[in-house]
Every structure is written in C-alpha cells, then in structure tokens.
C-alpha cells in the first residue's frame, strides 16, 4: 500500500488491494457490520453549565479553607512545613507548649502503647509466657517492688498468681523505654485501678525516691529472689 | 446483527462506496492479524497467571498458613506478582492490541511494520516475565506499581519505544481528516504512559528523591497509570464499540471534547489523594482532593454521552456479547469514578484509607471497568481478524455471568468490609486483634472469605474465556456466510435464515 | 490531522502542569530538608539506621511487608492512631529524609509500624511473632515466616540465640530453632522504628481559637 495524501477523500483512487476480486471476498462478518462510528452534534445540556460553575465554586472554597497555611501565607516554602490542613498561622501554638494530662488517661495511653503487647489489653498476660496484671498479687502488692521492676526490668523465674513464668521484661525507665517518673507513676496507677484491681495509686515522688535510691550500682534487671528480699 | 439488504447487495459486482469502505476495513483488519493475535494471546495467558496468583493471595489472607512454609509464595510476594501480572501482563497486552487495532481502523490505514510490533511485544513480555520471577525471588522494589526489579525494566523501555515509534508512523499515514474522539484518547494514552513510567523510574530508583517527595512521585505515577493510560484506552474502546455495535452516532461531539479535556486537566492532579493524612504538605493534598472532586465533571459528561447514545437500544444487550461487556464496563466506570471522588473527601478518607475498601475500589476500576471493556473489545475484534466466529455462545454466557456476578460480590463485599474495618479502626475501644471479643481484624474475615468465593467465580469465567479463545484459534476457517455468536438471535436473524 | 498538533500540545501541557505542581514545587520547597541537631542531646535527628537494621530493611522490602503494614502516623483527632499507641504525633516528612526508600504503605491489614520499635522493643517477641504469628497474636491473619529460621539438631550446647517457643509450638526434643541472619537483621530494623523527636514543624498544628471572655464577647 503506498502513501496517500490524507486529504484525498476519493475512495476509488489508490484503494490498492480493493480490487473487484477482493471486494467479492469481503467476508460476511465485515458486511454485517454497522458503519464506522460518528459523532452527532447535540448541544450540551444547559444544566451542565450550572453544575460546572457550582463545582468550581465549591472546590475553590474547599481549597482555601484547607490549604494548610498556603492561602494565608502564599509561600510554598512555608506551606511545605505544614501537615495539618486546618493550620492557621495566626493561631499557632507556642513552640513548647506542654499539656497537663490526667494521670489515668496518661497511664492508659502508655499502657496501650508499651505494656499491652505482652501483658495484653485486658491485663491477662499470655499463659506460660507473660504474667497477668489483672487480679495479680504482684501488681496489687508492694509499690517498692513494682516500681523497681519498671525502672530496671525483671528476669528469671517468678511466680505470679500461682503460676510460673520465666521470661525477661525490658527496662521501662531510663536506659530502656525512657519513661519519666511521671509516666511510670501514671501507668502503674492505671494498672492498679483497672480490670478489677483496687490498689492505692502511685505518686511521681515515690518513683523519683526509689530511682535515686537505686541509681548507684544497679545496671542489670532484677530477679524475683532479689525483690523478695526487699519485700 | 446481520443486515439482510447488505448481504444481498454484496453479490452485486458494481462497487458502491460503502462496499469499498468495508473492503478497506477488511484489508486493515487482515494487516493487524498477526500482531493482534500475539498481544491478545499473551494477554490471555497473563490473565490466567494473574488469576492464579490472585486466588493464592486471597486464600492466604483468611487462611494464613495456606502454603505458608514456601518462601517464594509468601503473601507479600504473591500479591505483588498478581498485581504486576494483571497490570503489566494482561491489561497492558490487551490495551496494546485493542489500541492499535482501533488506531488502524480509525485512521483507516493498513498496519505497517507489524514486525516492529512483534519485536516490541516480545521484549515487553520477556521483561514482565523476568520481572515477576524477580519479585517471587525476593527482588521486589516495594514501590507500589513499580515493583519489577531494575534488571527487567529496561526491556519494557525498549518495547515501548518501538510501540511509540510505530504509533507515530501509523497516525502519520492515516487518511481520515476528522480525528474521532477515540483517537484523542489513544494518542493521549500512548504519549502519557512512557513519561509517567520514566519519571517514576528516575525519581524513585535511579536518583531517588529525598524523603516523602518519593511518595508524591509514587502516587502521581501509580494513579496516573490508571487515569491517563488505562482509562483513556478503556474509554476509547467504549466510544468506538458502543456506536459501532448499535449503528448509532455518539450523542454529542461537544460532550466528547469537554469530557476529554476535563479528564486530562483534573485526573493528573488527583493522585495524591492516596496520601491523605500522610507526611506530605497539607496544601498539595487539598489540591489533589480538589482535583478528585472536579473529576465528577468529565465522568458525568462522559456518562451522559454514553447513556444518551444507548437510550432506546437497551434491548440490544440481550443479544450482543460485545455490547454487554462494554456497557457493564462503561457503567462501572461512572460508578467507580464517582465513588473515587467521594473517597477523596478527608472525612471519608479518614474511614476508608488503609482498608479493604481501597482494594474493592481498585478492582472496580481495573476489572469492572477496564477488564470488562477489554473482554467486550476482544469479542468484537477476534472474529474480524480470524474471519471465524466464536465457537460457543454458552461459554461466552458462562464467562459473562461468572465474572459479572463475581466482581459484583467482590466489590460489594470488600466495600462493606472496608467501611466496617475503618470505623472500627478509628475506635480505640475496639481491639485491633482479639479472639475473645470482636476485633478489627477478625471482623474482616467473613468478607475476605466472600472475596475468595468471588475469585473462584471469576476464575471459572476466565477459564471459559480462555477455552473459547483457544478453540476459536484452532477451529478451521469458516466458509462465506457465517452468523455471529450471540447470546440470543435477534428477530431479523430468524428472518434471514 | 490539522487538529493533531493542538491535541498534542494540550496533552503535553496537562502532564507538565501536574508534574510541576505536585512534584517540582515540593522538590524545591522541602526536597532538601536536613536533619536537626539537638544541642542538649548532642545528636542529630532523625538518626541513621544502624548497619544491621539497614540490612533488615531490605528483608522487609523483599518479603513485601508494606502490603499489610503502613509506616505513617496520622495526627491526633484524625483516625485513632494516637489512641492505639501507634504514635504520639503525626509523622512528618523530616522523619523520612534519611531513608533511601520510603515505605509509607497504604494498607493496615496489620497495625502501623512507624513506632513499633518504641512500643515493642523485645527481640524475643519479634522472633516469636515472625516464626509463627499465632504464638504472640492468636487469631491473626499475618503470614508465618518459618523460612527465616533454621531448625536443627542441638550439637553440644544449645545456641544462646535459639528462640524460646512455648507449648504447643516447641521444637522436637533435641532440636532448636535459631534465627537466620535475615531474621536478626529484620528484627533489628523493626526495633529501630521510632519517631520520637519533636521537630519544630510538629508544632504547626491547628489550635481551636480561644473562646472570648465575658468582657470581650459582647459587641
């Protein structure tokens, strides 16, 4: 087939191959086809104009209200550091604003993020692997012992609520999860008030006292034997 | 579908312009035969491979120990192999075949240099094969939609370069003055895809951008493969087959133009909605959300165009396999795109992001829209290049019903699952995982089971299709005067007998 | 045919427009973010991955962990990421600037892992979880990874690295289960995942405007 000027619309010229023989051999499949598609020129429905205008308006308003500071500052550089779409530079909080939280709320949050993985969200532990905290003699018992466990960790055999465990609990305090004294007090208070436990709360000051007392010379995790000696 | 007067007229040796045109089309079809068969055959094989990995992955999600000891079949790899097989194997091969068959017909130019296309196809399929084996071996890049390792992707570049060159040549030699709407979409798709792929490869693999700029590139790329490659080719096919099968013109040229350009403008920006809530500047997310909302315009405009073309002819759905698959696809396109615009809203995203709802949405787009349109196109194209009819109307029927019901169960099931999963995930009182109380994960399992069921249905459909396809390839060439394989015979046919 | 150049121009422009707006502007504005040096701690944040953890990240990639686990914490109030203990603050871009490949993920079939090192530091827990997730997380749909471990006959002393499997998962008598280097590196990677530093930009959050006092409120 040789090239044809695309503007040439005369079907009779240069239909190389479309000879009389081949026309008669055009398969019935081709014969029964409808003609090649065309476009009609029906006008656009009027409501479309209204619809499109409404969309443009709504979307513009949406963008301005959720631009993460861009529509206020018009600086892409500044807006590149904003990840909250509601951010308004005029109401920005102070750089180091601290928020005071209720100890039980703080304790519950910290329990969920650190302790629940082993001791489970319901405090039941994993039989044979991680001791329970719910209705546990240790959790409801002496604060001297459990504060030490969180500060330095616990290793080796231990009997909790009549069952034997032999595992390793990591350090929750400095050197491990780095919980502050306030966080340790909060999470222990939460544990002692949840799942049917009813033991006295633990204060930040008590945690600080024990931490400073054991600060010298305590590098390794406690064993239950050592803790029993303190009891 | 057979028009009796034309049949009679064909035996008149006096040439009429219409008959000459048909002879021309016949020549064009014949010239596309070998390359089309190569790409379509590859596509069907990849469909079966992709379906196998889909089933394995689906079973693993509710029965994690299924084939759990085999490293190369671990879920993270089979799921990735599935995605790449159905996207770069089935969908792209089918897209190539349909695209160049449509290009050849619409530019009314015989397909030249089909050798170029064959070499391209070989490179492409070898590349994808090596890529998927690499993924199963553990060399996945873990970049979504770009997982094939770097030793496979250069082959894809070579393949695409050859195809791109071919497309330019064909269009240049085209005879039609008027560029029909399908051609705009095809040209656009063929231009957009290599740029998307190349930029993604450069900015993610060769010279990785720093930090979450990578995420922006990743989702600009992946979403645009859907919106600027598969969607245009799917729409091009709908815009051709709908009026062609019905013998009616497309309702409005103006709606076609508006639909095309608004899609080009807005779809490009929508991709970042995959990152809502994520570590990227809030302004670019809002821009993407705005564009996702605006996508309602091209979708509704195109929907009106298609619907007004169909109006009055819905009864043809009883007879024509092509029409049924195409219309199912076109309706799904409208639905899935509108749902997509909804999902971009931050309050909605807060619930459905990270859930199985996204998976349902992705399959509604790639399967209920694109794959169904490809099935319809193949049912039309194959008789014209092989000059034979589909052997079994029963197999077509089985194919249609199993996949139509299958994908519906899939999308509905996982959508409900995802909404539930998202609402529960946003409620910290509901544990993520628990065997004693209802939990986020355990509540998804019944729906994951329903998805496996739908997957089995779809597999049956694919097998029916593959059997019919192979049988058609192997059966002897039909003599003159064949009748189309339809679901039922329309009234005129009975007269012709 | 005469329309073709126009169509081509439009097609090119729309793609260039989105690439410029989405990618180029962000590459120019925050594509060169640097770590922050904290004067009191005398460290720079974010911290680089230790060597074993860097190898573990490759294992994370080859096994396809991102397809079930995300690594991005949403801000408090948007979803329940903070309440589930997945992070104290929203993840910000600076958290990821040291990563050769950013693995944000888009699915939470399993929990978000951005701070898994902060909330689950135990090597033992991770080893058990990878070997057979049912041990630590009963009812899970997570895939098991037994091929990251080697079960062999105990020769002489048992290996100190062997994992302690509880019943009924214990190895046959005389056998032990030892993590392969891939498992060790993967766990090291998981343990390294914690974004605890409060960069200046983490304070760019929305604050409810204070309610006017009685004196100011009347107009």
PDB file of N, CA, C and O in Angstrom, chain B residues 85-111:
ATOM      1  N   UNK B  85       1.227  -9.088  37.201  1.00  0.00           N
ATOM      2  CA  UNK B  85       0.767  -9.940  36.100  1.00  0.00           C
ATOM      3  C   UNK B  85      -0.506  -9.391  35.474  1.00  0.00           C
ATOM      4  O   UNK B  85      -0.658  -9.379  34.254  1.00  0.00           O
ATOM      5  N   UNK B  86      -1.443  -8.933  36.304  1.00  0.00           N
ATOM      6  CA  UNK B  86      -2.685  -8.438  35.712  1.00  0.00           C
ATOM      7  C   UNK B  86      -2.545  -7.040  35.137  1.00  0.00           C
ATOM      8  O   UNK B  86      -3.245  -6.694  34.189  1.00  0.00           O
ATOM      9  N   UNK B  87      -1.629  -6.205  35.689  1.00  0.00           N
ATOM     10  CA  UNK B  87      -1.465  -4.871  35.139  1.00  0.00           C
ATOM     11  C   UNK B  87      -0.565  -4.905  33.905  1.00  0.00           C
ATOM     12  O   UNK B  87      -0.985  -4.577  32.796  1.00  0.00           O
ATOM     13  N   UNK B  88       0.695  -5.298  34.117  1.00  0.00           N
ATOM     14  CA  UNK B  88       1.661  -5.233  33.022  1.00  0.00           C
ATOM     15  C   UNK B  88       1.577  -6.429  32.082  1.00  0.00           C
ATOM     16  O   UNK B  88       2.063  -6.383  30.959  1.00  0.00           O
ATOM     17  N   UNK B  89       0.952  -7.506  32.539  1.00  0.00           N
ATOM     18  CA  UNK B  89       0.787  -8.687  31.680  1.00  0.00           C
ATOM     19  C   UNK B  89      -0.536  -8.625  30.928  1.00  0.00           C
ATOM     20  O   UNK B  89      -0.582  -8.299  29.740  1.00  0.00           O
ATOM     21  N   UNK B  90      -1.631  -8.910  31.627  1.00  0.00           N
ATOM     22  CA  UNK B  90      -2.954  -8.940  30.986  1.00  0.00           C
ATOM     23  C   UNK B  90      -3.369  -7.564  30.450  1.00  0.00           C
ATOM     24  O   UNK B  90      -3.616  -7.390  29.258  1.00  0.00           O
ATOM     25  N   UNK B  91      -3.450  -6.557  31.358  1.00  0.00           N
ATOM     26  CA  UNK B  91      -4.065  -5.283  30.962  1.00  0.00           C
ATOM     27  C   UNK B  91      -3.279  -4.559  29.878  1.00  0.00           C
ATOM     28  O   UNK B  91      -3.868  -4.033  28.934  1.00  0.00           O
ATOM     29  N   UNK B  92      -1.969  -4.508  30.010  1.00  0.00           N
ATOM     30  CA  UNK B  92      -1.198  -3.757  29.024  1.00  0.00           C
ATOM     31  C   UNK B  92      -1.193  -4.469  27.670  1.00  0.00           C
ATOM     32  O   UNK B  92      -1.337  -3.838  26.626  1.00  0.00           O
ATOM     33  N   UNK B  93      -1.039  -5.795  27.662  1.00  0.00           N
ATOM     34  CA  UNK B  93      -1.085  -6.525  26.392  1.00  0.00           C
ATOM     35  C   UNK B  93      -2.433  -6.342  25.702  1.00  0.00           C
ATOM     36  O   UNK B  93      -2.513  -6.087  24.500  1.00  0.00           O
ATOM     37  N   UNK B  94      -3.523  -6.460  26.480  1.00  0.00           N
ATOM     38  CA  UNK B  94      -4.851  -6.267  25.896  1.00  0.00           C
ATOM     39  C   UNK B  94      -4.983  -4.834  25.402  1.00  0.00           C
ATOM     40  O   UNK B  94      -5.503  -4.581  24.299  1.00  0.00           O
ATOM     41  N   UNK B  95      -4.484  -3.888  26.209  1.00  0.00           N
ATOM     42  CA  UNK B  95      -4.564  -2.474  25.831  1.00  0.00           C
ATOM     43  C   UNK B  95      -3.819  -2.228  24.525  1.00  0.00           C
ATOM     44  O   UNK B  95      -4.326  -1.540  23.630  1.00  0.00           O
ATOM     45  N   UNK B  96      -2.628  -2.781  24.397  1.00  0.00           N
ATOM     46  CA  UNK B  96      -1.861  -2.608  23.156  1.00  0.00           C
ATOM     47  C   UNK B  96      -2.656  -3.140  21.968  1.00  0.00           C
ATOM     48  O   UNK B  96      -2.808  -2.472  20.942  1.00  0.00           O
ATOM     49  N   UNK B  97      -3.169  -4.364  22.095  1.00  0.00           N
ATOM     50  CA  UNK B  97      -3.874  -4.988  20.974  1.00  0.00           C
ATOM     51  C   UNK B  97      -5.078  -4.157  20.564  1.00  0.00           C
ATOM     52  O   UNK B  97      -5.258  -3.829  19.386  1.00  0.00           O
ATOM     53  N   UNK B  98      -5.898  -3.788  21.556  1.00  0.00           N
ATOM     54  CA  UNK B  98      -7.107  -3.024  21.255  1.00  0.00           C
ATOM     55  C   UNK B  98      -6.738  -1.652  20.719  1.00  0.00           C
ATOM     56  O   UNK B  98      -7.325  -1.177  19.744  1.00  0.00           O
ATOM     57  N   UNK B  99      -5.718  -1.034  21.328  1.00  0.00           N
ATOM     58  CA  UNK B  99      -5.318   0.311  20.895  1.00  0.00           C
ATOM     59  C   UNK B  99      -4.860   0.305  19.454  1.00  0.00           C
ATOM     60  O   UNK B  99      -5.310   1.147  18.651  1.00  0.00           O
ATOM     61  N   UNK B 100      -3.981  -0.615  19.078  1.00  0.00           N
ATOM     62  CA  UNK B 100      -3.529  -0.477  17.695  1.00  0.00           C
ATOM     63  C   UNK B 100      -4.545  -1.015  16.690  1.00  0.00           C
ATOM     64  O   UNK B 100      -4.560  -0.586  15.540  1.00  0.00           O
ATOM     65  N   UNK B 101      -5.430  -1.939  17.110  1.00  0.00           N
ATOM     66  CA  UNK B 101      -6.497  -2.329  16.171  1.00  0.00           C
ATOM     67  C   UNK B 101      -7.404  -1.121  15.922  1.00  0.00           C
ATOM     68  O   UNK B 101      -7.780  -0.839  14.777  1.00  0.00           O
ATOM     69  N   UNK B 102      -7.749  -0.392  17.021  1.00  0.00           N
ATOM     70  CA  UNK B 102      -8.597   0.784  16.881  1.00  0.00           C
ATOM     71  C   UNK B 102      -7.892   1.870  16.066  1.00  0.00           C
ATOM     72  O   UNK B 102      -8.496   2.499  15.204  1.00  0.00           O
ATOM     73  N   UNK B 103      -6.593   2.095  16.360  1.00  0.00           N
ATOM     74  CA  UNK B 103      -5.843   3.112  15.622  1.00  0.00           C
ATOM     75  C   UNK B 103      -5.853   2.809  14.142  1.00  0.00           C
ATOM     76  O   UNK B 103      -6.069   3.696  13.313  1.00  0.00           O
ATOM     77  N   UNK B 104      -5.593   1.560  13.798  1.00  0.00           N
ATOM     78  CA  UNK B 104      -5.540   1.179  12.381  1.00  0.00           C
ATOM     79  C   UNK B 104      -6.897   1.446  11.725  1.00  0.00           C
ATOM     80  O   UNK B 104      -6.983   2.067  10.666  1.00  0.00           O
ATOM     81  N   UNK B 105      -7.967   0.993  12.376  1.00  0.00           N
ATOM     82  CA  UNK B 105      -9.290   1.182  11.790  1.00  0.00           C
ATOM     83  C   UNK B 105      -9.653   2.645  11.692  1.00  0.00           C
ATOM     84  O   UNK B 105     -10.167   3.104  10.673  1.00  0.00           O
ATOM     85  N   UNK B 106      -9.416   3.395  12.784  1.00  0.00           N
ATOM     86  CA  UNK B 106      -9.881   4.776  12.811  1.00  0.00           C
ATOM     87  C   UNK B 106      -9.053   5.683  11.927  1.00  0.00           C
ATOM     88  O   UNK B 106      -9.576   6.657  11.379  1.00  0.00           O
ATOM     89  N   UNK B 107      -7.766   5.412  11.766  1.00  0.00           N
ATOM     90  CA  UNK B 107      -7.013   6.249  10.831  1.00  0.00           C
ATOM     91  C   UNK B 107      -7.134   5.681   9.425  1.00  0.00           C
ATOM     92  O   UNK B 107      -6.569   6.225   8.483  1.00  0.00           O
ATOM     93  N   UNK B 108      -7.929   4.601   9.304  1.00  0.00           N
ATOM     94  CA  UNK B 108      -8.203   3.962   8.016  1.00  0.00           C
ATOM     95  C   UNK B 108      -6.908   3.715   7.266  1.00  0.00           C
ATOM     96  O   UNK B 108      -6.768   4.000   6.080  1.00  0.00           O
ATOM     97  N   UNK B 109      -5.945   3.186   8.021  1.00  0.00           N
ATOM     98  CA  UNK B 109      -4.649   2.933   7.409  1.00  0.00           C
ATOM     99  C   UNK B 109      -4.213   1.524   7.757  1.00  0.00           C
ATOM    100  O   UNK B 109      -4.297   1.110   8.908  1.00  0.00           O
ATOM    101  N   UNK B 110      -3.748   0.826   6.755  1.00  0.00           N
ATOM    102  CA  UNK B 110      -3.280  -0.537   6.978  1.00  0.00           C
ATOM    103  C   UNK B 110      -2.110  -0.525   7.943  1.00  0.00           C
ATOM    104  O   UNK B 110      -1.302   0.396   7.953  1.00  0.00           O
ATOM    105  N   UNK B 111      -2.051  -1.517   8.776  1.00  0.00           N
ATOM    106  CA  UNK B 111      -0.994  -1.571   9.776  1.00  0.00           C
ATOM    107  C   UNK B 111       0.314  -1.959   9.102  1.00  0.00           C
ATOM    108  O   UNK B 111       0.464  -3.055   8.580  1.00  0.00           O
TER     109      UNK B 111
END
